[in-house]
Short mmCIF file of C-alpha atoms and ligand atoms in Angstrom, two decimals:
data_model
loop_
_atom_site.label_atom_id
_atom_site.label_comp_id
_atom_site.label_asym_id
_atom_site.label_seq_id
_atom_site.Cartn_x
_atom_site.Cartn_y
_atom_site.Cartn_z
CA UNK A 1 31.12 -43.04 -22.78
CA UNK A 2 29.05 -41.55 -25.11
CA UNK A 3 29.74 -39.17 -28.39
CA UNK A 4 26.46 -38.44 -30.79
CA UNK A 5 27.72 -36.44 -33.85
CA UNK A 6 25.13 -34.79 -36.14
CA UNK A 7 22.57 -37.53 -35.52
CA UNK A 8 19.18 -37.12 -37.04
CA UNK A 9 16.18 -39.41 -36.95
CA UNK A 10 13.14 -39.75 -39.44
CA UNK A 11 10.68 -42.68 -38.65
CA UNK A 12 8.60 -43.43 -41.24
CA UNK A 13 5.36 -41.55 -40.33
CA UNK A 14 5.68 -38.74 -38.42
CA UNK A 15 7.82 -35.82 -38.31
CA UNK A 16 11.46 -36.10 -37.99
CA UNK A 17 12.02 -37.01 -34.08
CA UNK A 18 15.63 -35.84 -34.19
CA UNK A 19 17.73 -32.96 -35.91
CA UNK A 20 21.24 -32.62 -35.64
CA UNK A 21 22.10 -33.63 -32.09
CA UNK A 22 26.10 -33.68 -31.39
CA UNK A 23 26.93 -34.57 -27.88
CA UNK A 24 29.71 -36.15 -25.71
CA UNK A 25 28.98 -37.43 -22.01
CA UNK A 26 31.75 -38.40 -20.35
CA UNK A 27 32.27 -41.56 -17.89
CA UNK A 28 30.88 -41.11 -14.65
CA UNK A 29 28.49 -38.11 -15.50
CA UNK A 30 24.83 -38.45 -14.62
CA UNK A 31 23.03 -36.68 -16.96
CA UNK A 32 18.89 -35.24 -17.01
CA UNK A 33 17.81 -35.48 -20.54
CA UNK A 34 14.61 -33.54 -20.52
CA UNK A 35 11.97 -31.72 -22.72
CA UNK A 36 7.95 -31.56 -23.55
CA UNK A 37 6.26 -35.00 -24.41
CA UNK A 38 7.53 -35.74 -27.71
CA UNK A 39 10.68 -33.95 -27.92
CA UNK A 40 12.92 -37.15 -28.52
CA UNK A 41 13.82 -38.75 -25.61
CA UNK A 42 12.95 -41.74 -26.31
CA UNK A 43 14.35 -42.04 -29.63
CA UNK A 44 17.64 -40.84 -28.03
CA UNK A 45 17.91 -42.90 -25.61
CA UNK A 46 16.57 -46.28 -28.18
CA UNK A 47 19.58 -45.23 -30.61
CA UNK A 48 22.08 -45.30 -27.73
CA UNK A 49 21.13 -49.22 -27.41
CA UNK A 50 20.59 -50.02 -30.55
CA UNK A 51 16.53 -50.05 -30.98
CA UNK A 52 16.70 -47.71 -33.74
CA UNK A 53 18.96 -46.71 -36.28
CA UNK A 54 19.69 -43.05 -36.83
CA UNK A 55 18.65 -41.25 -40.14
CA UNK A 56 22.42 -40.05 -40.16
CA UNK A 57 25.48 -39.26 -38.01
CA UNK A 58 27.49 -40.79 -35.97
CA UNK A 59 26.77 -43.08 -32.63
CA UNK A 60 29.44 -44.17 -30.26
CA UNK A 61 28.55 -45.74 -27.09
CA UNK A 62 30.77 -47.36 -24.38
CA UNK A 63 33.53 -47.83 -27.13
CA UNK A 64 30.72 -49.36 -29.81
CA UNK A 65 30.44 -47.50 -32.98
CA UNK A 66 26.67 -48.02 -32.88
CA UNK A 67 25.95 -47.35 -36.57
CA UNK A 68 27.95 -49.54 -37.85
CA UNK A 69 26.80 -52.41 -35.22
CA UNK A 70 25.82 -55.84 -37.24
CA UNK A 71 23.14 -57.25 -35.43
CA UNK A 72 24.39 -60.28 -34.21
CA UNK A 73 26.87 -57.99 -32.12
CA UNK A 74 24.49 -56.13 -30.41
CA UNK A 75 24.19 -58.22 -27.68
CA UNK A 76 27.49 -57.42 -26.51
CA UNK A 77 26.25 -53.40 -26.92
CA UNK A 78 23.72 -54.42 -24.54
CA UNK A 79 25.75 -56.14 -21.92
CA UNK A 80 27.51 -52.53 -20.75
CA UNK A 81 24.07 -50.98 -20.43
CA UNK A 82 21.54 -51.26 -18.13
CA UNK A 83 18.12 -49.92 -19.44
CA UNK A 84 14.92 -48.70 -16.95
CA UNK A 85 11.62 -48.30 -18.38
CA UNK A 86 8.89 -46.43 -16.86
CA UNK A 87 7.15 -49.56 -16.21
CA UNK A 88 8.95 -52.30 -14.51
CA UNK A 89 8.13 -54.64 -17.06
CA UNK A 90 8.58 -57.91 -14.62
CA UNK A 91 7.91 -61.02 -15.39
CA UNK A 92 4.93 -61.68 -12.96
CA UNK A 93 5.08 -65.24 -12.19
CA UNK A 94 8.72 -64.84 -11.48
CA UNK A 95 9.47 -63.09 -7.66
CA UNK A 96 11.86 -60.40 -7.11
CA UNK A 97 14.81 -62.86 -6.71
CA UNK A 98 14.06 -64.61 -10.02
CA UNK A 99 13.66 -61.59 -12.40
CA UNK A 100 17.09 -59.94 -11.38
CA UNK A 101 18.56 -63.66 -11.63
CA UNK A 102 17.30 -63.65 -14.97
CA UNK A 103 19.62 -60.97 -15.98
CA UNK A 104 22.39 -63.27 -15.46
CA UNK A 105 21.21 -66.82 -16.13
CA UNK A 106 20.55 -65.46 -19.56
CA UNK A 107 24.19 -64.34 -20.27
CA UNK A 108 25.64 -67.73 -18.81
CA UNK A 109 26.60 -66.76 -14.84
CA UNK A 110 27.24 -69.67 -12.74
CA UNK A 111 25.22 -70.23 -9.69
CA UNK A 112 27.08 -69.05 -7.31
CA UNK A 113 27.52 -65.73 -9.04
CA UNK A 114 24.03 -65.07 -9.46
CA UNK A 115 23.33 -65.53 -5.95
CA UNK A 116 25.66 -63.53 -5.02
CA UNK A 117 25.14 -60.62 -7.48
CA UNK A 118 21.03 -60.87 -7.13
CA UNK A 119 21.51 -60.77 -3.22
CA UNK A 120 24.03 -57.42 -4.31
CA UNK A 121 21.66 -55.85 -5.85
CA UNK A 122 18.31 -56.08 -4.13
CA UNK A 123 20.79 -54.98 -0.79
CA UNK A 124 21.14 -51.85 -2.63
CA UNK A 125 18.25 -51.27 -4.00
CA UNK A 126 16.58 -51.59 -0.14
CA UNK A 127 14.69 -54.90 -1.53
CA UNK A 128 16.42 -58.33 0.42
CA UNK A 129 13.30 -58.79 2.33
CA UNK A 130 10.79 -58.58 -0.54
CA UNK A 131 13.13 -60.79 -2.60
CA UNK A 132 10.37 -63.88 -2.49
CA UNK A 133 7.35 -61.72 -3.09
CA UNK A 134 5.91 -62.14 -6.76
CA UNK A 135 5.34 -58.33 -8.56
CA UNK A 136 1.86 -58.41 -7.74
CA UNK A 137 3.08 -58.21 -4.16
CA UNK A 138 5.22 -55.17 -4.58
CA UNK A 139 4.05 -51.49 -4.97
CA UNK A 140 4.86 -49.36 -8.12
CA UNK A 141 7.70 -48.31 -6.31
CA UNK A 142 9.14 -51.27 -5.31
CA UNK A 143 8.67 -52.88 -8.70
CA UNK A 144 10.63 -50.32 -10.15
CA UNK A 145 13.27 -50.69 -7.72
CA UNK A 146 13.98 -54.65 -8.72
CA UNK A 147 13.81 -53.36 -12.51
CA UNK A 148 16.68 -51.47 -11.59
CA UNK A 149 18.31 -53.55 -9.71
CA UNK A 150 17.98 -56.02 -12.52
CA UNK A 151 19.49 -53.20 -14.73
CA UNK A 152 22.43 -53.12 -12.90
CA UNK A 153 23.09 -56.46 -11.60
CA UNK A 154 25.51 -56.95 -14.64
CA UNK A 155 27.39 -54.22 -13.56
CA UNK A 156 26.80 -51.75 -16.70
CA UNK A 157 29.18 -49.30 -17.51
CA UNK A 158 26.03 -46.86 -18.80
CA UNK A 159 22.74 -46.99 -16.78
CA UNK A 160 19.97 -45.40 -19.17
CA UNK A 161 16.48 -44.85 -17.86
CA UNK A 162 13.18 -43.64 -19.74
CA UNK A 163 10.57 -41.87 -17.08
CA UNK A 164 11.40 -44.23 -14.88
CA UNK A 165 9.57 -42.42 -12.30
CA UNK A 166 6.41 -41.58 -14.46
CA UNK A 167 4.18 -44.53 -12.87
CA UNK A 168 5.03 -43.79 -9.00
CA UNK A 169 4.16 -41.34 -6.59
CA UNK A 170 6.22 -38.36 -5.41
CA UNK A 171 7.79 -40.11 -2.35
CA UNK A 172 8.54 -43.35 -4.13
CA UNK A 173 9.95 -41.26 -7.01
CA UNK A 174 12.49 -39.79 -4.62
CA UNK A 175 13.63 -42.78 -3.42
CA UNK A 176 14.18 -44.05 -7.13
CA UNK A 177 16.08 -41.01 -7.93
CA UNK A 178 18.52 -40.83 -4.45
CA UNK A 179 18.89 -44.88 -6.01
CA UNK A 180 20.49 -43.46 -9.28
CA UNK A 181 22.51 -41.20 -7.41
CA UNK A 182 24.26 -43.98 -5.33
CA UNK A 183 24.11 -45.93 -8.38
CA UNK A 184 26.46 -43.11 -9.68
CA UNK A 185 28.54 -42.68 -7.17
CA UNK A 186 29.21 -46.36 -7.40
CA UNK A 187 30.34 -45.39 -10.89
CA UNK A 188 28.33 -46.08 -13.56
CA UNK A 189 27.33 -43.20 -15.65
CA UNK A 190 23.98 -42.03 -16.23
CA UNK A 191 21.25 -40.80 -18.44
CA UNK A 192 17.71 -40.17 -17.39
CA UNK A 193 15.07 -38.89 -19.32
CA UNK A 194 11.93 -37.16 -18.01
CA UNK A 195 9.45 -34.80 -18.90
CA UNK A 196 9.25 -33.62 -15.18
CA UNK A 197 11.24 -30.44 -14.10
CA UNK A 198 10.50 -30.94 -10.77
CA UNK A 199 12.38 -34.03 -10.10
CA UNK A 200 14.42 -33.27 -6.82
CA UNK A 201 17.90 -32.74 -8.44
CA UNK A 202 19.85 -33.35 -5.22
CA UNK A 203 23.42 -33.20 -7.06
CA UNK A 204 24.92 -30.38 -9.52
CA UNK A 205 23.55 -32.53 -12.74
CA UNK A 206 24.49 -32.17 -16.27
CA UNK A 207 21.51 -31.82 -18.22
CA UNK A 208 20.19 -31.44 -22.15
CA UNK A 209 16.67 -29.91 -23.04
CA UNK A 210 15.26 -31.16 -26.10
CA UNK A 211 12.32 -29.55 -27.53
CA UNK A 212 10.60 -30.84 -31.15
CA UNK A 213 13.40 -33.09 -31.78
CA UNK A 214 16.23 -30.13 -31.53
CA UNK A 215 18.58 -30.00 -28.52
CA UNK A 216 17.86 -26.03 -26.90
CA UNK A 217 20.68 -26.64 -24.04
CA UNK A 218 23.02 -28.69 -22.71
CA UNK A 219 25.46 -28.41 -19.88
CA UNK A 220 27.73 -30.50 -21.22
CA UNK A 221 31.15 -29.31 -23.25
CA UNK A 222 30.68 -29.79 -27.05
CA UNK A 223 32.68 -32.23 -28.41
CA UNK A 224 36.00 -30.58 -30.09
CA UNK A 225 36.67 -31.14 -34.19
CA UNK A 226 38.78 -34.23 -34.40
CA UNK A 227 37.01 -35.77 -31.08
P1 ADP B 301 9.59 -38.28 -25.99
O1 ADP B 301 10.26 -39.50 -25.44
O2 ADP B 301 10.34 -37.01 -25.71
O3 ADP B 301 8.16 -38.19 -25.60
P2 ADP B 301 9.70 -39.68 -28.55
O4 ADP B 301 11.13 -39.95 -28.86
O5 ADP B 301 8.87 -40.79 -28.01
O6 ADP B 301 9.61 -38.39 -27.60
O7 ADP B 301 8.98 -39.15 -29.87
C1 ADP B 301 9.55 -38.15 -30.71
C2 ADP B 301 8.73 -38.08 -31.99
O8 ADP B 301 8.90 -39.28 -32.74
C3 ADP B 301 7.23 -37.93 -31.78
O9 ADP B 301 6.74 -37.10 -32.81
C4 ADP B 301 6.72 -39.34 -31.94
O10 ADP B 301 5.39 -39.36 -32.39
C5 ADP B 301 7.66 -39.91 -32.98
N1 ADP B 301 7.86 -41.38 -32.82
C6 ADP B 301 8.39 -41.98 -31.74
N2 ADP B 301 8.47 -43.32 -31.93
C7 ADP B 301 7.98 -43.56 -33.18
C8 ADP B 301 7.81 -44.74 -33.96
N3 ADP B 301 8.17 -45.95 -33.52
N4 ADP B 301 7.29 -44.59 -35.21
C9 ADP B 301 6.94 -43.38 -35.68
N5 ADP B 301 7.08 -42.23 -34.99
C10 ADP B 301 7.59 -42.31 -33.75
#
């Protein structure tokens, strides 16, 4: 699902944000990447979907080779993933209904199939009877919980999510994370990243630390030469 070999990452202006990280996660896993503010989460997870480029290595994600990705193609990258952000980032004069439709008007779905695949998805995410309320009628919570479902209304084959409990309180933030976990069960393999240890981890998880840009630990087997 995913295999990073010897990937490094130097923005411009700061101190390399990435040294050397060689990992494989296999389909299905769900997967805690966690470590200090500023350890390289982010720019993990942005190189898995093609926000940034690496420095050097290797990149393959659901069967893309990332680096190599023209970008006119990365569209199709984008249409096995399903990315969370610690802020919903919904479009406010749009209600619940209308920003998961979104997700699949944009790629072409017929009507029929986005009714059906909204309604899907705002079932599971515990949302069907806020599905007319605008954002600014939903808590934190709930706002997160149609960005998700709006991250996997297309059915993604990798769901990766950045603090996506950072804005919400604890009780909300355990409902968000029990969602990924039937959102894995379902399937779809996941990555979260978050800078908080105490997230309830209510199923053996893998996980990778990073710390300054360097990966400390990881649970997960190291790829094998010729992988
Ligand atoms: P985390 O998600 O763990 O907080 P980040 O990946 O956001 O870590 O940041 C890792 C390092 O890269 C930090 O030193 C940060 O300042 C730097 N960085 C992140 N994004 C950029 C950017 N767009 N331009 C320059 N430096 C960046």
């Amino acid at each position: 699902m995913i295999e990073m070999v010897h990937v490094s990452k130097a923005y411009d202006v700061s101190p390399q944000a990435l040294f050397d990280i060689t990992l494989k996660v296999e389909k299905g896993k769900f997967v805690y990447l966690t470590g200090p503010s500023g350890a390289g989460k982010t720019t993990l997870l942005k190189l898995l979907y093609a926000a940034e480029r690496p420095t050097a290595g290797e990149i393959r994600v659901t069967g893309f080779d990332v680096v190599r990705l023209k970008p006119r193609e990365i569209p199709y990258l984008r249409r096995r993933l399903g990315v969370v952000f610690q802020g919903a980032k919904l479009l406010s004069r749009r209600t619940a209904f209308e920003n998961v439709a979104f997700a699949l008007e944009v790629l072409g779905a017929k009507r029929r199939e986005v009714l059906k695949k909204t309604t899907q998805a705002l079932h599971l995410v515990g949302l069907e009877r806020k599905a007319q309320c605008f954002p600014s009628q939903l808590s934190a919570g709930e706002q997160q919980r149609v960005a998700i479902a709006r991250a996997i209304v297309n059915d993604p084959l990798l769901l990766l999510a950045d603090e996506p409990t950072g804005n919400i309180d604890p009780g909300s933030a355990e409902e968000i994370v029990k969602l990924f976990n039937e959102i894995n069960f379902r399937g779809t393999t996941v990555v979260l990243a978050t800078h908080n240890d105490g997230l309830p981890l209510m199923l053996p998880k893998e996980r990778i630390v990073l710390e300054r840009g360097r990966m400390v630990e990881s649970s997960l087997p190291m790829p094998s030469a010729g992988d």
